[in-house]
Amino acid sequence: MSSRRIHSMELPRKVIVGSKVLETVGKLCVEMGFKGRVLVLTGPHTYHVAGKTVLDSLAEQGLEASHILVEEASTSSVERAVEALRRVNLAIGVGGGKVIDVAKLASAKAGIPFISCPTAASHDGIASPQASIRNVEGLTSVRAQAPMAIVADIDVILKAPYRLTASGCGDILAKFTAVRDWWLAHQLRGEYYGDYAANLALMSAKLVARNSAIIGEGSEEGLRTVVEALISCGVAMSIAGSSRPCSGSEHLFSHALERVAPGKALHGERCGVGAIMMAYLHKLRWRRIREVLRRVGAPVTAAELGVSAEDVVEALTIAHQVRPERYTILGEKGLTRASAEKLARVTQVI
Ligand SMILES: [Zn+2]
């Protein structure tokens, strides 16, 4: 790419991580200069545990707040949200992955900013400019916009099932292989590679690896590490201008496995297992990744993912087709059946 290429970054203006911070969202909106109407998007459950608090805090500041429920991250949910957002000047997504994804994409389409209030630490979409939306072809990742602010309430996230946090760790450890794939694509295909974004993503993975014991205990301190690491990964994507620093061959495996065995495991859980296998191919310390996943209580085998050995082998052989433009260690032809089976066996996934 030309050296005259303009690289533009869109970053969050404010990141707040702490106890009872949802109560301050209204004040934050006023401080950031928002007036008038705000739309809060929540899930049916997250409305009760977090959405109401945000709505109350907006009302307290004299902001005219309304809310809609988001049940799924589909194109029809996005369209419905875009319609509702036409009458407001700020969107706030309060919930897990699906709500945040819909709020992110719909607000981008409506041309208004959005604030991300995650209620779980299950993947890096809570702070990234990318949204995963289900359409007729399945789940696809589309570029939306970075959140204007991120407000992560540790008290609320601590109450979410621990499995979600362990899954978030899988999504973070995936950066070890994602960054290697990015570097490979840079070397072999001349793709843009940004050292700063790559190192930011890697730092998150290293922090989680180093703190795996306290994370596994389910402590507040451990959760904070995971939340901050997820936010840093989102920022790394904003800096890179793509999901490259955070999504490589292990994500291709995760998406392929979701196609082969839909709804069996969480995104980050599949990415973690993918990272073990792709780390082997990259000659990285795959045993260390496996050990860290174990320590945080994330799956490391097909059985723990709730899928069969055959599902894993099948997913490995089709992973390179999921996103052909994304060059990774899987190459253009992918793995043969025999190589896929060998890889899964040697890394003890099957
Ligand atoms: Zn991910």
mmCIF file of C-alpha atoms and ligand atoms in Angstrom:
data_model
loop_
_atom_site.group_PDB
_atom_site.id
_atom_site.type_symbol
_atom_site.label_atom_id
_atom_site.label_comp_id
_atom_site.label_asym_id
_atom_site.label_seq_id
_atom_site.Cartn_x
_atom_site.Cartn_y
_atom_site.Cartn_z
ATOM 1 C CA MET A 1 0.000 0.000 0.000
ATOM 2 C CA SER A 2 1.089 3.542 -0.704
ATOM 3 C CA SER A 3 2.856 5.497 2.016
ATOM 4 C CA ARG A 4 0.512 8.385 1.246
ATOM 5 C CA ARG A 5 -2.396 6.263 2.416
ATOM 6 C CA ILE A 6 -4.518 8.120 4.910
ATOM 7 C CA HIS A 7 -5.076 6.156 8.083
ATOM 8 C CA SER A 8 -8.042 7.414 10.046
ATOM 9 C CA MET A 9 -8.957 6.153 13.530
ATOM 10 C CA GLU A 10 -12.204 6.415 15.375
ATOM 11 C CA LEU A 11 -11.729 5.949 19.109
ATOM 12 C CA PRO A 12 -13.971 6.044 22.208
ATOM 13 C CA ARG A 13 -13.883 9.379 24.006
ATOM 14 C CA LYS A 14 -14.605 8.011 27.436
ATOM 15 C CA VAL A 15 -14.105 4.593 29.043
ATOM 16 C CA ILE A 16 -15.538 4.041 32.517
ATOM 17 C CA VAL A 17 -14.999 0.757 34.332
ATOM 18 C CA GLY A 18 -16.149 0.399 37.932
ATOM 19 C CA SER A 19 -18.763 -0.174 40.554
ATOM 20 C CA LYS A 20 -22.254 1.350 40.140
ATOM 21 C CA VAL A 21 -21.154 3.353 37.102
ATOM 22 C CA LEU A 22 -24.439 2.775 35.206
ATOM 23 C CA GLU A 23 -26.032 5.312 37.543
ATOM 24 C CA THR A 24 -23.732 7.952 36.066
ATOM 25 C CA VAL A 25 -24.629 7.424 32.385
ATOM 26 C CA GLY A 26 -27.098 10.349 32.389
ATOM 27 C CA LYS A 27 -24.490 12.699 33.801
ATOM 28 C CA LEU A 28 -21.942 11.458 31.295
ATOM 29 C CA CYS A 29 -24.327 12.184 28.403
ATOM 30 C CA VAL A 30 -24.818 15.749 29.616
ATOM 31 C CA GLU A 31 -21.044 16.203 30.078
ATOM 32 C CA MET A 32 -20.477 15.002 26.526
ATOM 33 C CA GLY A 33 -22.962 17.570 25.299
ATOM 34 C CA PHE A 34 -25.991 15.463 24.448
ATOM 35 C CA LYS A 35 -29.386 17.086 24.712
ATOM 36 C CA GLY A 36 -32.858 15.967 23.847
ATOM 37 C CA ARG A 37 -33.868 12.436 23.010
ATOM 38 C CA VAL A 38 -31.989 9.246 23.773
ATOM 39 C CA LEU A 39 -32.953 5.692 22.854
ATOM 40 C CA VAL A 40 -31.853 2.832 25.099
ATOM 41 C CA LEU A 41 -31.666 -0.631 23.509
ATOM 42 C CA THR A 42 -31.739 -3.567 25.916
ATOM 43 C CA GLY A 43 -32.476 -7.277 26.028
ATOM 44 C CA PRO A 44 -35.499 -8.603 27.942
ATOM 45 C CA HIS A 45 -33.323 -9.693 30.894
ATOM 46 C CA THR A 46 -30.779 -6.868 30.777
ATOM 47 C CA TYR A 47 -33.619 -4.337 30.975
ATOM 48 C CA HIS A 48 -34.194 -5.396 34.583
ATOM 49 C CA VAL A 49 -30.560 -5.788 35.683
ATOM 50 C CA ALA A 50 -29.136 -2.694 33.985
ATOM 51 C CA GLY A 51 -31.405 -0.973 31.454
ATOM 52 C CA LYS A 52 -33.728 0.502 34.081
ATOM 53 C CA THR A 53 -30.802 2.021 35.974
ATOM 54 C CA VAL A 54 -29.592 3.726 32.784
ATOM 55 C CA LEU A 55 -33.105 4.995 31.931
ATOM 56 C CA ASP A 56 -33.519 6.420 35.449
ATOM 57 C CA SER A 57 -30.147 8.161 35.292
ATOM 58 C CA LEU A 58 -31.110 9.761 31.945
ATOM 59 C CA ALA A 59 -34.456 10.958 33.305
ATOM 60 C CA GLU A 60 -32.709 12.434 36.352
ATOM 61 C CA GLN A 61 -30.661 14.639 34.037
ATOM 62 C CA GLY A 62 -33.749 15.818 32.200
ATOM 63 C CA LEU A 63 -33.061 13.787 29.064
ATOM 64 C CA GLU A 64 -36.033 12.410 27.194
ATOM 65 C CA ALA A 65 -35.318 8.672 27.198
ATOM 66 C CA SER A 66 -37.270 5.850 25.608
ATOM 67 C CA HIS A 67 -36.340 2.222 25.130
ATOM 68 C CA ILE A 68 -36.777 -0.755 22.829
ATOM 69 C CA LEU A 69 -36.132 -4.452 23.382
ATOM 70 C CA VAL A 70 -33.720 -6.316 21.133
ATOM 71 C CA GLU A 71 -34.247 -10.076 21.020
ATOM 72 C CA GLU A 72 -31.746 -11.099 18.351
ATOM 73 C CA ALA A 73 -28.842 -9.730 16.324
ATOM 74 C CA SER A 74 -30.578 -10.031 12.953
ATOM 75 C CA THR A 75 -30.986 -7.697 9.974
ATOM 76 C CA SER A 76 -34.673 -7.205 10.850
ATOM 77 C CA SER A 77 -33.754 -6.150 14.430
ATOM 78 C CA VAL A 78 -31.279 -3.665 12.973
ATOM 79 C CA GLU A 79 -33.903 -2.244 10.577
ATOM 80 C CA ARG A 80 -36.411 -1.860 13.389
ATOM 81 C CA ALA A 81 -33.801 -0.114 15.548
ATOM 82 C CA VAL A 82 -32.779 2.230 12.705
ATOM 83 C CA GLU A 83 -36.410 3.347 12.406
ATOM 84 C CA ALA A 84 -36.635 4.034 16.146
ATOM 85 C CA LEU A 85 -33.290 5.853 16.112
ATOM 86 C CA ARG A 86 -34.384 8.348 13.446
ATOM 87 C CA ARG A 87 -36.179 10.360 16.102
ATOM 88 C CA VAL A 88 -33.310 10.544 18.628
ATOM 89 C CA ASN A 89 -29.745 11.862 18.699
ATOM 90 C CA LEU A 90 -28.011 9.229 20.812
ATOM 91 C CA ALA A 91 -28.243 5.424 21.123
ATOM 92 C CA ILE A 92 -27.244 3.509 24.244
ATOM 93 C CA GLY A 93 -26.857 -0.277 24.032
ATOM 94 C CA VAL A 94 -27.258 -1.986 27.406
ATOM 95 C CA GLY A 95 -26.730 -5.735 27.281
ATOM 96 C CA GLY A 96 -24.621 -8.612 26.031
ATOM 97 C CA GLY A 97 -23.285 -9.151 22.552
ATOM 98 C CA LYS A 98 -26.531 -9.096 20.576
ATOM 99 C CA VAL A 99 -27.869 -5.819 21.977
ATOM 100 C CA ILE A 100 -24.516 -4.057 21.603
ATOM 101 C CA ASP A 101 -24.150 -5.325 18.024
ATOM 102 C CA VAL A 102 -27.604 -4.096 17.010
ATOM 103 C CA ALA A 103 -27.140 -0.725 18.760
ATOM 104 C CA LYS A 104 -23.724 -0.289 17.129
ATOM 105 C CA LEU A 105 -24.826 -1.031 13.575
ATOM 106 C CA ALA A 106 -28.236 0.661 13.743
ATOM 107 C CA SER A 107 -26.752 3.878 15.201
ATOM 108 C CA ALA A 108 -24.090 3.911 12.472
ATOM 109 C CA LYS A 109 -26.816 3.544 9.829
ATOM 110 C CA ALA A 110 -28.901 6.272 11.480
ATOM 111 C CA GLY A 111 -25.840 8.524 11.603
ATOM 112 C CA ILE A 112 -25.834 9.079 15.371
ATOM 113 C CA PRO A 113 -23.291 8.160 18.076
ATOM 114 C CA PHE A 114 -23.717 5.283 20.503
ATOM 115 C CA ILE A 115 -22.632 4.385 24.017
ATOM 116 C CA SER A 116 -21.822 0.772 24.918
ATOM 117 C CA CYS A 117 -22.900 -0.526 28.346
ATOM 118 C CA PRO A 118 -21.915 -4.202 28.424
ATOM 119 C CA THR A 119 -23.547 -6.514 30.977
ATOM 120 C CA ALA A 120 -21.171 -9.415 30.307
ATOM 121 C CA ALA A 121 -17.479 -9.819 29.444
ATOM 122 C CA SER A 122 -17.947 -12.532 26.847
ATOM 123 C CA HIS A 123 -16.225 -11.054 23.743
ATOM 124 C CA ASP A 124 -14.445 -7.985 22.413
ATOM 125 C CA GLY A 125 -17.465 -6.627 20.507
ATOM 126 C CA ILE A 126 -18.272 -4.508 23.576
ATOM 127 C CA ALA A 127 -15.717 -1.931 22.390
ATOM 128 C CA SER A 128 -14.968 -2.727 18.749
ATOM 129 C CA PRO A 129 -16.212 -0.926 15.627
ATOM 130 C CA GLN A 130 -17.362 -4.297 14.151
ATOM 131 C CA ALA A 131 -20.824 -5.821 14.567
ATOM 132 C CA SER A 132 -21.815 -9.497 14.142
ATOM 133 C CA ILE A 133 -25.224 -9.693 12.521
ATOM 134 C CA ARG A 134 -27.181 -12.736 11.398
ATOM 135 C CA ASN A 135 -28.546 -12.535 7.864
ATOM 136 C CA VAL A 136 -29.662 -15.139 5.319
ATOM 137 C CA GLU A 137 -26.064 -16.301 4.834
ATOM 138 C CA GLY A 138 -25.474 -16.786 8.558
ATOM 139 C CA LEU A 139 -23.432 -14.688 10.953
ATOM 140 C CA THR A 140 -21.370 -11.965 9.276
ATOM 141 C CA SER A 141 -19.102 -9.299 10.676
ATOM 142 C CA VAL A 142 -19.776 -5.803 9.369
ATOM 143 C CA ARG A 143 -18.047 -2.505 9.988
ATOM 144 C CA ALA A 144 -20.285 -0.201 12.047
ATOM 145 C CA GLN A 145 -18.720 2.432 14.314
ATOM 146 C CA ALA A 146 -16.681 2.606 17.510
ATOM 147 C CA PRO A 147 -18.652 3.513 20.635
ATOM 148 C CA MET A 148 -18.457 7.150 21.688
ATOM 149 C CA ALA A 149 -18.142 5.903 25.287
ATOM 150 C CA ILE A 150 -17.989 2.576 27.106
ATOM 151 C CA VAL A 151 -19.509 2.234 30.563
ATOM 152 C CA ALA A 152 -18.751 -1.174 32.095
ATOM 153 C CA ASP A 153 -20.394 -1.746 35.480
ATOM 154 C CA ILE A 154 -18.376 -4.370 37.326
ATOM 155 C CA ASP A 155 -21.190 -5.099 39.825
ATOM 156 C CA VAL A 156 -23.565 -5.944 36.971
ATOM 157 C CA ILE A 157 -21.003 -7.971 34.996
ATOM 158 C CA LEU A 158 -20.038 -9.924 38.158
ATOM 159 C CA LYS A 159 -23.628 -11.156 38.354
ATOM 160 C CA ALA A 160 -23.544 -12.574 34.813
ATOM 161 C CA PRO A 161 -22.763 -16.318 34.581
ATOM 162 C CA TYR A 162 -19.008 -16.938 34.990
ATOM 163 C CA ARG A 163 -19.031 -19.003 31.794
ATOM 164 C CA LEU A 164 -19.378 -15.741 29.831
ATOM 165 C CA THR A 165 -16.204 -14.307 31.401
ATOM 166 C CA ALA A 166 -14.273 -17.518 30.657
ATOM 167 C CA SER A 167 -15.477 -17.221 27.061
ATOM 168 C CA GLY A 168 -14.205 -13.627 26.968
ATOM 169 C CA CYS A 169 -10.773 -14.972 27.962
ATOM 170 C CA GLY A 170 -10.884 -17.323 24.962
ATOM 171 C CA ASP A 171 -11.589 -14.368 22.681
ATOM 172 C CA ILE A 172 -8.638 -12.484 24.218
ATOM 173 C CA LEU A 173 -6.151 -15.390 24.053
ATOM 174 C CA ALA A 174 -7.093 -15.699 20.370
ATOM 175 C CA LYS A 175 -5.024 -12.541 19.802
ATOM 176 C CA PHE A 176 -1.797 -14.572 20.101
ATOM 177 C CA THR A 177 -2.615 -16.320 16.832
ATOM 178 C CA ALA A 178 -4.595 -13.472 15.226
ATOM 179 C CA VAL A 179 -1.571 -11.163 15.396
ATOM 180 C CA ARG A 180 0.656 -13.872 13.877
ATOM 181 C CA ASP A 181 -1.802 -14.338 11.017
ATOM 182 C CA TRP A 182 -1.865 -10.601 10.466
ATOM 183 C CA TRP A 183 1.939 -10.500 10.319
ATOM 184 C CA LEU A 184 1.903 -13.411 7.865
ATOM 185 C CA ALA A 185 -0.599 -11.627 5.613
ATOM 186 C CA HIS A 186 1.648 -8.577 5.767
ATOM 187 C CA GLN A 187 4.727 -10.590 4.766
ATOM 188 C CA LEU A 188 3.088 -12.720 2.088
ATOM 189 C CA ARG A 189 0.340 -10.482 0.756
ATOM 190 C CA GLY A 190 1.581 -6.968 1.496
ATOM 191 C CA GLU A 191 -1.373 -6.249 3.733
ATOM 192 C CA TYR A 192 -1.183 -3.195 5.967
ATOM 193 C CA TYR A 193 0.190 -4.126 9.397
ATOM 194 C CA GLY A 194 0.213 -1.784 12.370
ATOM 195 C CA ASP A 195 2.711 -2.469 15.122
ATOM 196 C CA TYR A 196 0.863 -0.388 17.661
ATOM 197 C CA ALA A 197 -2.488 -2.125 17.146
ATOM 198 C CA ALA A 198 -0.794 -5.544 17.055
ATOM 199 C CA ASN A 199 1.026 -4.902 20.332
ATOM 200 C CA LEU A 200 -2.090 -3.561 22.030
ATOM 201 C CA ALA A 201 -3.979 -6.759 21.179
ATOM 202 C CA LEU A 202 -1.011 -8.891 22.279
ATOM 203 C CA MET A 203 -0.720 -7.024 25.550
ATOM 204 C CA SER A 204 -4.328 -7.904 26.382
ATOM 205 C CA ALA A 205 -3.641 -11.585 25.741
ATOM 206 C CA LYS A 206 -0.494 -11.480 27.878
ATOM 207 C CA LEU A 207 -2.317 -9.734 30.734
ATOM 208 C CA VAL A 208 -5.032 -12.367 30.788
ATOM 209 C CA ALA A 209 -2.450 -15.165 30.644
ATOM 210 C CA ARG A 210 -0.523 -13.626 33.526
ATOM 211 C CA ASN A 211 -3.652 -13.121 35.640
ATOM 212 C CA SER A 212 -5.373 -16.402 34.817
ATOM 213 C CA ALA A 213 -5.339 -17.624 38.421
ATOM 214 C CA ILE A 214 -7.240 -14.651 39.852
ATOM 215 C CA ILE A 215 -9.580 -14.628 36.863
ATOM 216 C CA GLY A 216 -10.370 -18.313 37.440
ATOM 217 C CA GLU A 217 -11.304 -17.575 41.049
ATOM 218 C CA GLY A 218 -14.107 -15.383 39.762
ATOM 219 C CA SER A 219 -12.780 -12.395 41.719
ATOM 220 C CA GLU A 220 -13.685 -8.804 41.015
ATOM 221 C CA GLU A 221 -10.056 -7.993 40.329
ATOM 222 C CA GLY A 222 -9.871 -10.795 37.771
ATOM 223 C CA LEU A 223 -13.039 -9.608 36.077
ATOM 224 C CA ARG A 224 -11.682 -6.076 35.809
ATOM 225 C CA THR A 225 -8.607 -7.450 34.022
ATOM 226 C CA VAL A 226 -10.828 -9.269 31.515
ATOM 227 C CA VAL A 227 -13.090 -6.252 30.925
ATOM 228 C CA GLU A 228 -10.141 -3.900 30.417
ATOM 229 C CA ALA A 229 -8.434 -6.393 28.113
ATOM 230 C CA LEU A 230 -11.610 -6.719 26.014
ATOM 231 C CA ILE A 231 -11.866 -2.936 25.743
ATOM 232 C CA SER A 232 -8.199 -2.705 24.688
ATOM 233 C CA CYS A 233 -8.866 -5.308 21.980
ATOM 234 C CA GLY A 234 -11.766 -3.202 20.706
ATOM 235 C CA VAL A 235 -9.520 -0.154 20.641
ATOM 236 C CA ALA A 236 -6.828 -2.174 18.801
ATOM 237 C CA MET A 237 -9.384 -2.820 16.031
ATOM 238 C CA SER A 238 -10.252 0.876 15.904
ATOM 239 C CA ILE A 239 -6.578 1.743 15.551
ATOM 240 C CA ALA A 240 -5.976 -0.912 12.898
ATOM 241 C CA GLY A 241 -9.087 0.084 10.981
ATOM 242 C CA SER A 242 -10.040 -3.601 10.714
ATOM 243 C CA SER A 243 -10.538 -6.647 12.924
ATOM 244 C CA ARG A 244 -7.100 -7.988 11.841
ATOM 245 C CA PRO A 245 -5.301 -7.651 15.222
ATOM 246 C CA CYS A 246 -8.086 -9.582 16.932
ATOM 247 C CA SER A 247 -9.331 -12.117 14.413
ATOM 248 C CA GLY A 248 -7.247 -14.646 12.484
ATOM 249 C CA SER A 249 -7.304 -18.358 11.688
ATOM 250 C CA GLU A 250 -8.681 -19.229 15.152
ATOM 251 C CA HIS A 251 -11.720 -17.029 14.423
ATOM 252 C CA LEU A 252 -12.117 -18.683 11.012
ATOM 253 C CA PHE A 253 -12.185 -22.036 12.836
ATOM 254 C CA SER A 254 -14.712 -20.642 15.334
ATOM 255 C CA HIS A 255 -17.033 -19.426 12.542
ATOM 256 C CA ALA A 256 -16.640 -22.720 10.661
ATOM 257 C CA LEU A 257 -17.490 -24.715 13.784
ATOM 258 C CA GLU A 258 -20.583 -22.580 14.324
ATOM 259 C CA ARG A 259 -21.683 -23.526 10.793
ATOM 260 C CA VAL A 260 -20.959 -27.238 11.335
ATOM 261 C CA ALA A 261 -22.495 -27.449 14.821
ATOM 262 C CA PRO A 262 -24.674 -24.364 15.377
ATOM 263 C CA GLY A 263 -25.346 -23.058 18.872
ATOM 264 C CA LYS A 264 -23.209 -25.590 20.720
ATOM 265 C CA ALA A 265 -20.629 -23.254 22.276
ATOM 266 C CA LEU A 266 -19.989 -19.548 22.784
ATOM 267 C CA HIS A 267 -17.936 -17.459 20.347
ATOM 268 C CA GLY A 268 -14.991 -16.982 22.718
ATOM 269 C CA GLU A 269 -15.018 -20.644 23.762
ATOM 270 C CA ARG A 270 -14.638 -21.756 20.147
ATOM 271 C CA CYS A 271 -11.954 -19.114 19.517
ATOM 272 C CA GLY A 272 -9.960 -20.321 22.536
ATOM 273 C CA VAL A 273 -9.894 -23.903 21.282
ATOM 274 C CA GLY A 274 -9.084 -22.602 17.798
ATOM 275 C CA ALA A 275 -6.188 -20.624 19.261
ATOM 276 C CA ILE A 276 -4.668 -23.805 20.770
ATOM 277 C CA MET A 277 -4.633 -25.501 17.355
ATOM 278 C CA MET A 278 -3.544 -22.491 15.312
ATOM 279 C CA ALA A 279 -0.773 -21.771 17.840
ATOM 280 C CA TYR A 280 0.567 -25.264 17.074
ATOM 281 C CA LEU A 281 0.649 -24.436 13.341
ATOM 282 C CA HIS A 282 2.371 -21.118 14.057
ATOM 283 C CA LYS A 283 4.900 -22.873 16.317
ATOM 284 C CA LEU A 284 3.720 -20.732 19.239
ATOM 285 C CA ARG A 285 3.405 -22.055 22.800
ATOM 286 C CA TRP A 286 0.103 -23.873 22.304
ATOM 287 C CA ARG A 287 0.441 -25.803 25.588
ATOM 288 C CA ARG A 288 0.636 -22.513 27.464
ATOM 289 C CA ILE A 289 -2.569 -21.261 25.789
ATOM 290 C CA ARG A 290 -4.269 -24.566 26.679
ATOM 291 C CA GLU A 291 -3.090 -24.296 30.284
ATOM 292 C CA VAL A 292 -4.347 -20.706 30.621
ATOM 293 C CA LEU A 293 -7.737 -21.647 29.163
ATOM 294 C CA ARG A 294 -7.911 -24.520 31.675
ATOM 295 C CA ARG A 295 -7.049 -22.215 34.528
ATOM 296 C CA VAL A 296 -9.791 -19.736 33.674
ATOM 297 C CA GLY A 297 -12.249 -22.596 33.253
ATOM 298 C CA ALA A 298 -12.747 -22.338 29.473
ATOM 299 C CA PRO A 299 -13.146 -25.409 27.236
ATOM 300 C CA VAL A 300 -10.036 -26.978 25.684
ATOM 301 C CA THR A 301 -11.516 -30.072 24.041
ATOM 302 C CA ALA A 302 -14.259 -30.919 21.540
ATOM 303 C CA ALA A 303 -16.233 -32.655 24.286
ATOM 304 C CA GLU A 304 -16.049 -29.558 26.516
ATOM 305 C CA LEU A 305 -17.313 -27.470 23.588
ATOM 306 C CA GLY A 306 -20.219 -29.896 23.274
ATOM 307 C CA VAL A 307 -19.249 -30.937 19.749
ATOM 308 C CA SER A 308 -17.953 -34.191 18.241
ATOM 309 C CA ALA A 309 -14.420 -34.951 17.049
ATOM 310 C CA GLU A 310 -15.860 -35.129 13.521
ATOM 311 C CA ASP A 311 -17.306 -31.599 13.888
ATOM 312 C CA VAL A 312 -13.864 -30.227 14.814
ATOM 313 C CA VAL A 313 -12.138 -31.991 11.904
ATOM 314 C CA GLU A 314 -14.817 -30.822 9.475
ATOM 315 C CA ALA A 315 -14.575 -27.220 10.751
ATOM 316 C CA LEU A 316 -10.777 -27.278 10.376
ATOM 317 C CA THR A 317 -11.024 -28.367 6.742
ATOM 318 C CA ILE A 318 -13.533 -25.638 5.757
ATOM 319 C CA ALA A 319 -12.214 -22.774 7.946
ATOM 320 C CA HIS A 320 -10.156 -21.212 5.101
ATOM 321 C CA GLN A 321 -13.358 -20.808 3.026
ATOM 322 C CA VAL A 322 -15.224 -18.775 5.651
ATOM 323 C CA ARG A 323 -13.553 -15.527 4.687
ATOM 324 C CA PRO A 324 -11.365 -16.135 1.640
ATOM 325 C CA GLU A 325 -10.011 -12.569 1.583
ATOM 326 C CA ARG A 326 -8.565 -13.015 5.061
ATOM 327 C CA TYR A 327 -5.169 -14.654 4.544
ATOM 328 C CA THR A 328 -3.986 -16.804 7.488
ATOM 329 C CA ILE A 329 -1.750 -19.776 8.316
ATOM 330 C CA LEU A 330 -4.488 -21.976 6.783
ATOM 331 C CA GLY A 331 -3.445 -20.702 3.361
ATOM 332 C CA GLU A 332 -5.712 -20.664 0.332
ATOM 333 C CA LYS A 333 -6.322 -24.397 0.210
ATOM 334 C CA GLY A 334 -6.816 -25.070 3.911
ATOM 335 C CA LEU A 335 -6.072 -28.313 5.720
ATOM 336 C CA THR A 336 -6.535 -31.804 4.315
ATOM 337 C CA ARG A 337 -8.712 -34.139 6.370
ATOM 338 C CA ALA A 338 -5.700 -36.121 7.509
ATOM 339 C CA SER A 339 -3.798 -32.972 8.572
ATOM 340 C CA ALA A 340 -6.852 -31.605 10.339
ATOM 341 C CA GLU A 341 -7.315 -34.805 12.298
ATOM 342 C CA LYS A 342 -3.627 -34.946 13.177
ATOM 343 C CA LEU A 343 -3.688 -31.318 14.356
ATOM 344 C CA ALA A 344 -6.728 -31.845 16.566
ATOM 345 C CA ARG A 345 -5.212 -35.008 18.045
ATOM 346 C CA VAL A 346 -1.735 -33.687 18.727
ATOM 347 C CA THR A 347 -3.195 -30.654 20.539
ATOM 348 C CA GLN A 348 -5.547 -32.982 22.488
ATOM 349 C CA VAL A 349 -8.664 -31.212 21.262
ATOM 350 C CA ILE A 350 -9.991 -34.621 20.169
HETATM 351 ZN ZN ZN B 1 -13.876 -12.603 18.674
#
